[in-house]
GROMACS .gro file of C-alpha atoms in nm:
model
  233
    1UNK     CA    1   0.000   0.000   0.000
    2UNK     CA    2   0.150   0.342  -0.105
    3UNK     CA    3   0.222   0.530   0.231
    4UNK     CA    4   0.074   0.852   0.085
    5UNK     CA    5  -0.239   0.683   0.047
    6UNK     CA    6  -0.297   0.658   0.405
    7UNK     CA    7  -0.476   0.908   0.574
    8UNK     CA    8  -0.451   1.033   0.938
    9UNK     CA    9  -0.775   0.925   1.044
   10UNK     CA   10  -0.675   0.535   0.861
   11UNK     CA   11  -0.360   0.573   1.054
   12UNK     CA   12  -0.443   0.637   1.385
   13UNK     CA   13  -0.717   0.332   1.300
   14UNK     CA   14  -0.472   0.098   1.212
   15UNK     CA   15  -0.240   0.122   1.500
   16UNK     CA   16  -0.485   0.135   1.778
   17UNK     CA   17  -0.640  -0.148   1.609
   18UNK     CA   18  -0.335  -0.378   1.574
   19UNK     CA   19  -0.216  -0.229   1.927
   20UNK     CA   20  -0.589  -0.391   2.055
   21UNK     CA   21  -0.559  -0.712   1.866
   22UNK     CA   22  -0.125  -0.747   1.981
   23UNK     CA   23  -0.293  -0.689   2.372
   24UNK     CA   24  -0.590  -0.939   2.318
   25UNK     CA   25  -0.326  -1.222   2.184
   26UNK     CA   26  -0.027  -1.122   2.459
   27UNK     CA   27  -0.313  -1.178   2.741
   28UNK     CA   28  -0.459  -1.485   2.596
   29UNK     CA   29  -0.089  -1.645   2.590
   30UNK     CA   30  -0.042  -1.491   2.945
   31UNK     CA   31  -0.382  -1.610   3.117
   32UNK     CA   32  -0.236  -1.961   2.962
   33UNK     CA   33  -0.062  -2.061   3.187
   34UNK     CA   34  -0.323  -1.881   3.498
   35UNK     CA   35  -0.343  -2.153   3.786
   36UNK     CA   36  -0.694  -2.035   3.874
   37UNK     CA   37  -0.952  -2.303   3.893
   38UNK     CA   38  -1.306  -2.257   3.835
   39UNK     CA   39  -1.511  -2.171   4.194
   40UNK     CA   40  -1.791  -2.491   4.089
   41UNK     CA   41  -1.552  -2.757   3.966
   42UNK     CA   42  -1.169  -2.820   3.989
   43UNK     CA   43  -1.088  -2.779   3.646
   44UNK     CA   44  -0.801  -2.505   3.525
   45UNK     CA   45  -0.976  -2.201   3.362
   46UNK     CA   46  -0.692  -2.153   3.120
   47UNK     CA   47  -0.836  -2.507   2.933
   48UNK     CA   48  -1.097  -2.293   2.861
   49UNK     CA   49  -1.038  -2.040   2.551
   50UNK     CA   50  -1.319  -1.862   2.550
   51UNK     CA   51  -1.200  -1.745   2.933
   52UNK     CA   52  -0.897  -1.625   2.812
   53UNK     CA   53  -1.034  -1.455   2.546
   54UNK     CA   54  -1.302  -1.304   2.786
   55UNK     CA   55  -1.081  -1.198   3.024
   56UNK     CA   56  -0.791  -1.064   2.740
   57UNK     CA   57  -1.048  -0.867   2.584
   58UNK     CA   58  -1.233  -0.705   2.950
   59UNK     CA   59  -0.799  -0.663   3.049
   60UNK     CA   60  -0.762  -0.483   2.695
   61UNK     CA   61  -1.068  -0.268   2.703
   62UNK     CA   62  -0.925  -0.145   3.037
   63UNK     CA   63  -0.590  -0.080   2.948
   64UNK     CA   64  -0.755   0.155   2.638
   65UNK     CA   65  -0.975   0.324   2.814
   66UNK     CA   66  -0.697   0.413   3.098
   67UNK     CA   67  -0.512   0.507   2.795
   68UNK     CA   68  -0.777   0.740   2.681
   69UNK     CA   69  -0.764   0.928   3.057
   70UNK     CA   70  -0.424   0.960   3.029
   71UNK     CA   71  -0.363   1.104   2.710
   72UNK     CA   72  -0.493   1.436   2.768
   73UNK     CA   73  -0.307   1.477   3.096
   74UNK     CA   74   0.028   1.341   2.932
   75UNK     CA   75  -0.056   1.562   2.646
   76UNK     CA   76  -0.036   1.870   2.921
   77UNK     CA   77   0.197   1.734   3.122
   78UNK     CA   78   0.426   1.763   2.846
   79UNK     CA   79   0.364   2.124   2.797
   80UNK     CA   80   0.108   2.094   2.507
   81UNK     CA   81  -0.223   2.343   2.600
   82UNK     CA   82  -0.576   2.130   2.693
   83UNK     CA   83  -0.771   2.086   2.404
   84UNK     CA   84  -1.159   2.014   2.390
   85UNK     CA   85  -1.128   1.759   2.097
   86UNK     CA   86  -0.833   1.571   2.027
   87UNK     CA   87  -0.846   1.257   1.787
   88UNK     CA   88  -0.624   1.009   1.908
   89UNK     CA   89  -0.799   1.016   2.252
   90UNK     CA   90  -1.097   1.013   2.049
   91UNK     CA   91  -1.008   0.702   1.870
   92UNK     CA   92  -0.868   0.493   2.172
   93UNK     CA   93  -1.166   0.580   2.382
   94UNK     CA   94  -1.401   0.421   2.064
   95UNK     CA   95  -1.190   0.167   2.024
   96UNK     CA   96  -1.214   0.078   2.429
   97UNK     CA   97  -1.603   0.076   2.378
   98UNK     CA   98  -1.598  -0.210   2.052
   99UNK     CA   99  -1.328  -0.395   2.272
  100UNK     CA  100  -1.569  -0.416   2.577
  101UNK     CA  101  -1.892  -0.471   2.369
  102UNK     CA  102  -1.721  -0.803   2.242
  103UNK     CA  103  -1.653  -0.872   2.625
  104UNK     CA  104  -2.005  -0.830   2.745
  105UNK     CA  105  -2.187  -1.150   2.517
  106UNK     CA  106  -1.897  -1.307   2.523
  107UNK     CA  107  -1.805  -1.290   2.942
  108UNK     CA  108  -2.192  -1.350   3.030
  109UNK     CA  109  -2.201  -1.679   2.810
  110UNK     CA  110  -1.926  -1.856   3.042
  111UNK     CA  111  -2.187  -1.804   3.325
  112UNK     CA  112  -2.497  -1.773   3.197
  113UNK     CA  113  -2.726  -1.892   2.860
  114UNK     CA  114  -2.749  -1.653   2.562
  115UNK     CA  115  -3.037  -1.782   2.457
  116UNK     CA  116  -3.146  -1.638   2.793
  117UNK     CA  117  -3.028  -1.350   2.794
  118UNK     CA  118  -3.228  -1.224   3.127
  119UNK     CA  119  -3.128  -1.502   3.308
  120UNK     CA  120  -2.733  -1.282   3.390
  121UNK     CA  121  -2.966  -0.985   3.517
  122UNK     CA  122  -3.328  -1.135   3.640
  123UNK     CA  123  -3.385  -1.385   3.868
  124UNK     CA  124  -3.761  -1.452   3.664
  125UNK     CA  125  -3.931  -1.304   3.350
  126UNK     CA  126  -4.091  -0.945   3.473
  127UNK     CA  127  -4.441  -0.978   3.588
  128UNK     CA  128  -4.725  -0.800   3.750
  129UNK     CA  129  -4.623  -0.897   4.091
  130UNK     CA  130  -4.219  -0.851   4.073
  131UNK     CA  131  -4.178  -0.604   3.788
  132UNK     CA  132  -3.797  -0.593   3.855
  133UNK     CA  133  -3.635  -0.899   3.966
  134UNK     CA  134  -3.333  -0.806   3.991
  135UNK     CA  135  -3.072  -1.096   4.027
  136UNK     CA  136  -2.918  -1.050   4.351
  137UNK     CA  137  -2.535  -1.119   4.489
  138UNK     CA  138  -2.164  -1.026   4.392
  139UNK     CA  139  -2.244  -1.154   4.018
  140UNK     CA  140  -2.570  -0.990   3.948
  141UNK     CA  141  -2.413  -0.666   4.058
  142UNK     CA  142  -2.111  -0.726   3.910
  143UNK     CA  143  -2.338  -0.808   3.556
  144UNK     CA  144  -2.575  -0.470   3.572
  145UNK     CA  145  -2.244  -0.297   3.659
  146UNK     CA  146  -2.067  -0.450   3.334
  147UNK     CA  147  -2.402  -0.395   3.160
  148UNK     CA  148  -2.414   0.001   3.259
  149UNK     CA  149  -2.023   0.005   3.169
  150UNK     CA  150  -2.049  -0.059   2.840
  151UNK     CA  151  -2.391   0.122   2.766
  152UNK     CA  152  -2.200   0.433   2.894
  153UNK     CA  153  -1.892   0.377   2.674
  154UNK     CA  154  -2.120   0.274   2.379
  155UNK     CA  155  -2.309   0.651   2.397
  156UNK     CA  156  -1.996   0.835   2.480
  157UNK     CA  157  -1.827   0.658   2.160
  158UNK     CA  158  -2.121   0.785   1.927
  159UNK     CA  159  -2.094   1.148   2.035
  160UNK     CA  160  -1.715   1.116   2.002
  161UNK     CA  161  -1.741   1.288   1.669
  162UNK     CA  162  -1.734   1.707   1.555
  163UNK     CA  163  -2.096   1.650   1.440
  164UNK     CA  164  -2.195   1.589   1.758
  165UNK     CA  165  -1.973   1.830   1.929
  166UNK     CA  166  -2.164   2.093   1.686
  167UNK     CA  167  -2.472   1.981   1.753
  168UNK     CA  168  -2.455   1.991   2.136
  169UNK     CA  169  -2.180   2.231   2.167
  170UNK     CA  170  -1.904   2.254   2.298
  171UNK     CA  171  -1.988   2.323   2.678
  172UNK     CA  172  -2.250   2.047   2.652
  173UNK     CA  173  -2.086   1.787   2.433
  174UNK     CA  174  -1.795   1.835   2.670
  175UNK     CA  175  -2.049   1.769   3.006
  176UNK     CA  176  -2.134   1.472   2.820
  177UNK     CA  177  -1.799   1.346   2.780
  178UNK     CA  178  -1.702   1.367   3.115
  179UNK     CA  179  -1.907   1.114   3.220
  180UNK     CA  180  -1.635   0.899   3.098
  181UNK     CA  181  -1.548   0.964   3.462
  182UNK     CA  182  -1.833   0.798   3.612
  183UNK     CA  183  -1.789   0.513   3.331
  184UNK     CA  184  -1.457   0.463   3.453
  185UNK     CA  185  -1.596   0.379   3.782
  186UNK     CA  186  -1.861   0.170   3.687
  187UNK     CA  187  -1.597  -0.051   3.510
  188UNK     CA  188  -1.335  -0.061   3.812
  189UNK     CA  189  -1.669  -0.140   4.033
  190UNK     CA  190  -1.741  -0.447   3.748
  191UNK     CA  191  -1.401  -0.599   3.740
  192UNK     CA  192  -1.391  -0.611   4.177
  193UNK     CA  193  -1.735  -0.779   4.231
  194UNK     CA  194  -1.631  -0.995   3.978
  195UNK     CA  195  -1.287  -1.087   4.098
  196UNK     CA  196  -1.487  -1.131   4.407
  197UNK     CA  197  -1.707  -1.391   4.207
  198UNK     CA  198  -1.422  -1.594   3.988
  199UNK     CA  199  -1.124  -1.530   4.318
  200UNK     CA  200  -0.930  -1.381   4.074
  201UNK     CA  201  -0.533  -1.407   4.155
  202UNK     CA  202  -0.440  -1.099   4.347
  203UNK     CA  203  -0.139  -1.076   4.134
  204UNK     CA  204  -0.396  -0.982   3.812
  205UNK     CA  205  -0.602  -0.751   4.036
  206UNK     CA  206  -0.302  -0.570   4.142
  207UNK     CA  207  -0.174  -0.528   3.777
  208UNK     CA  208  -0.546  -0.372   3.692
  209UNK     CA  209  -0.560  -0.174   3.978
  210UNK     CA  210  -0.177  -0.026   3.877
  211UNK     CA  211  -0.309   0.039   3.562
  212UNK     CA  212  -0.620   0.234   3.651
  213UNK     CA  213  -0.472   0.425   4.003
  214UNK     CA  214  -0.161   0.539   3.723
  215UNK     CA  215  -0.444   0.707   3.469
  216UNK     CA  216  -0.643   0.854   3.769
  217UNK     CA  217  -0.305   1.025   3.927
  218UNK     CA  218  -0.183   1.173   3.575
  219UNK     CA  219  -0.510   1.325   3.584
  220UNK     CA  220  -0.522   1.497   3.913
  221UNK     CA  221  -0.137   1.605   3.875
  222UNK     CA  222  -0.237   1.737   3.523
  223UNK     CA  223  -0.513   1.922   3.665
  224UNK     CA  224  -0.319   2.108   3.964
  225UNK     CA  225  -0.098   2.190   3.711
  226UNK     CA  226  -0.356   2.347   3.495
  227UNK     CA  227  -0.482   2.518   3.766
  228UNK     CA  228  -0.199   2.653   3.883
  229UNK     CA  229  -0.048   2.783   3.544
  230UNK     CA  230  -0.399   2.984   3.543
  231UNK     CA  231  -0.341   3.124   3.861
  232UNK     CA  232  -0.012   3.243   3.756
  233UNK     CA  233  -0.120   3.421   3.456
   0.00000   0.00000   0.00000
């Protein structure tokens, strides 16, 4: 392919892209050799490929979407001014939210039936008498937390574009984007009930757990820093 063909925007899609497929594989060879053994029978989880694949893609969706936080405050950190829109962010946050979509059917088939869907969230069918039977316990919160997740990431990727930021503005569309604050959250919230569920090794929680606490602090040192150039000027 001539190099001058390529555009920016097909650029920055092709390397977060083969950067997301590179972290899928180097997880699924890592949670390989996992000892963890499933909670209901003694068998090794890492016979099972579509746990490693589960797990490599909900790892990889989190180590984008930490990326995407940190960008910006690298970005500043480095002396660069805060911008509103900025497209590589833009493009690691969207590809976070595909990454994590392909988690969610995939991670609630290891415990639950597709083909009843409900089953990972209700306890029953809806009815008259229990409109919202909610299934209870570490995994059913740990499921309408995963659920919420990737709703929130799925909207914030589909206003990630300057049509939307025109159409809301920019004070609104970037209100709305900050609520990949509160998605961010939601998906640290997911991943503990559900260590809490699987007994994930505490050397993989601790790795996560690195990975997010490192994005939140370059955010709060970039934003003292911010605030404190603006005092000074």
């Amino acid at each position: 392919m001539d190099r001058s063909a390529i555009t920016p925007v097909l650029r920055r899609r092709l390397v977060v892209g083969v950067g997301a497929v590179v972290s899928v594989a180097l997880f699924i060879l890592i949670l390989g050799a996992s000892p963890e053994l499933w909670v209901d029978h003694p068998d090794p989880k890492a016979s099972t490929f579509r746990w490693r694949l589960s797990v490599a893609l909900a790892d990889t969706a989190v180590l984008l979407l930490s990326i995407t936080l940190a960008y910006g405050p690298v970005r500043t950190l480095a002396g660069a001014e805060p911008a509103v829109h900025l497209p590589w962010r833009r493009t690691l946050g969207i590809a976070a939210a595909l990454v994590a979509l392909v988690h969610l059917p995939l991670g609630l088939s290891i415990h639950g039936d597709l083909t009843k869907p409900w089953a990972s969230f209700l306890q029953t069918r809806p009815s008259l008498d229990r409109p919202f039977p909610f299934l209870e316990g570490a995994r059913g919160l740990a499921n309408w937390l995963g659920l919420s997740a990737a709703t929130g990431l799925t909207l914030l990727a589909a206003i990630s574009n300057r049509r939307w930021m025109r159409r809301l503005g920019r004070v609104r569309w970037k209100t709305a984007q900050r609520t990949i604050y509160l998605v961010f959250a939601l998906v640290g919230a997911h991943a503990f009930y559900y260590w809490r569920v699987e007994q994930r090794l505490l050397t993989h929680r601790a790795i996560v757990l690195a990975v997010m606490a490192a994005a939140v602090a370059l955010q709060l040192v970039a934003a003292i820093r911010v605030r404190r150039v603006r005092r000074h000027t």
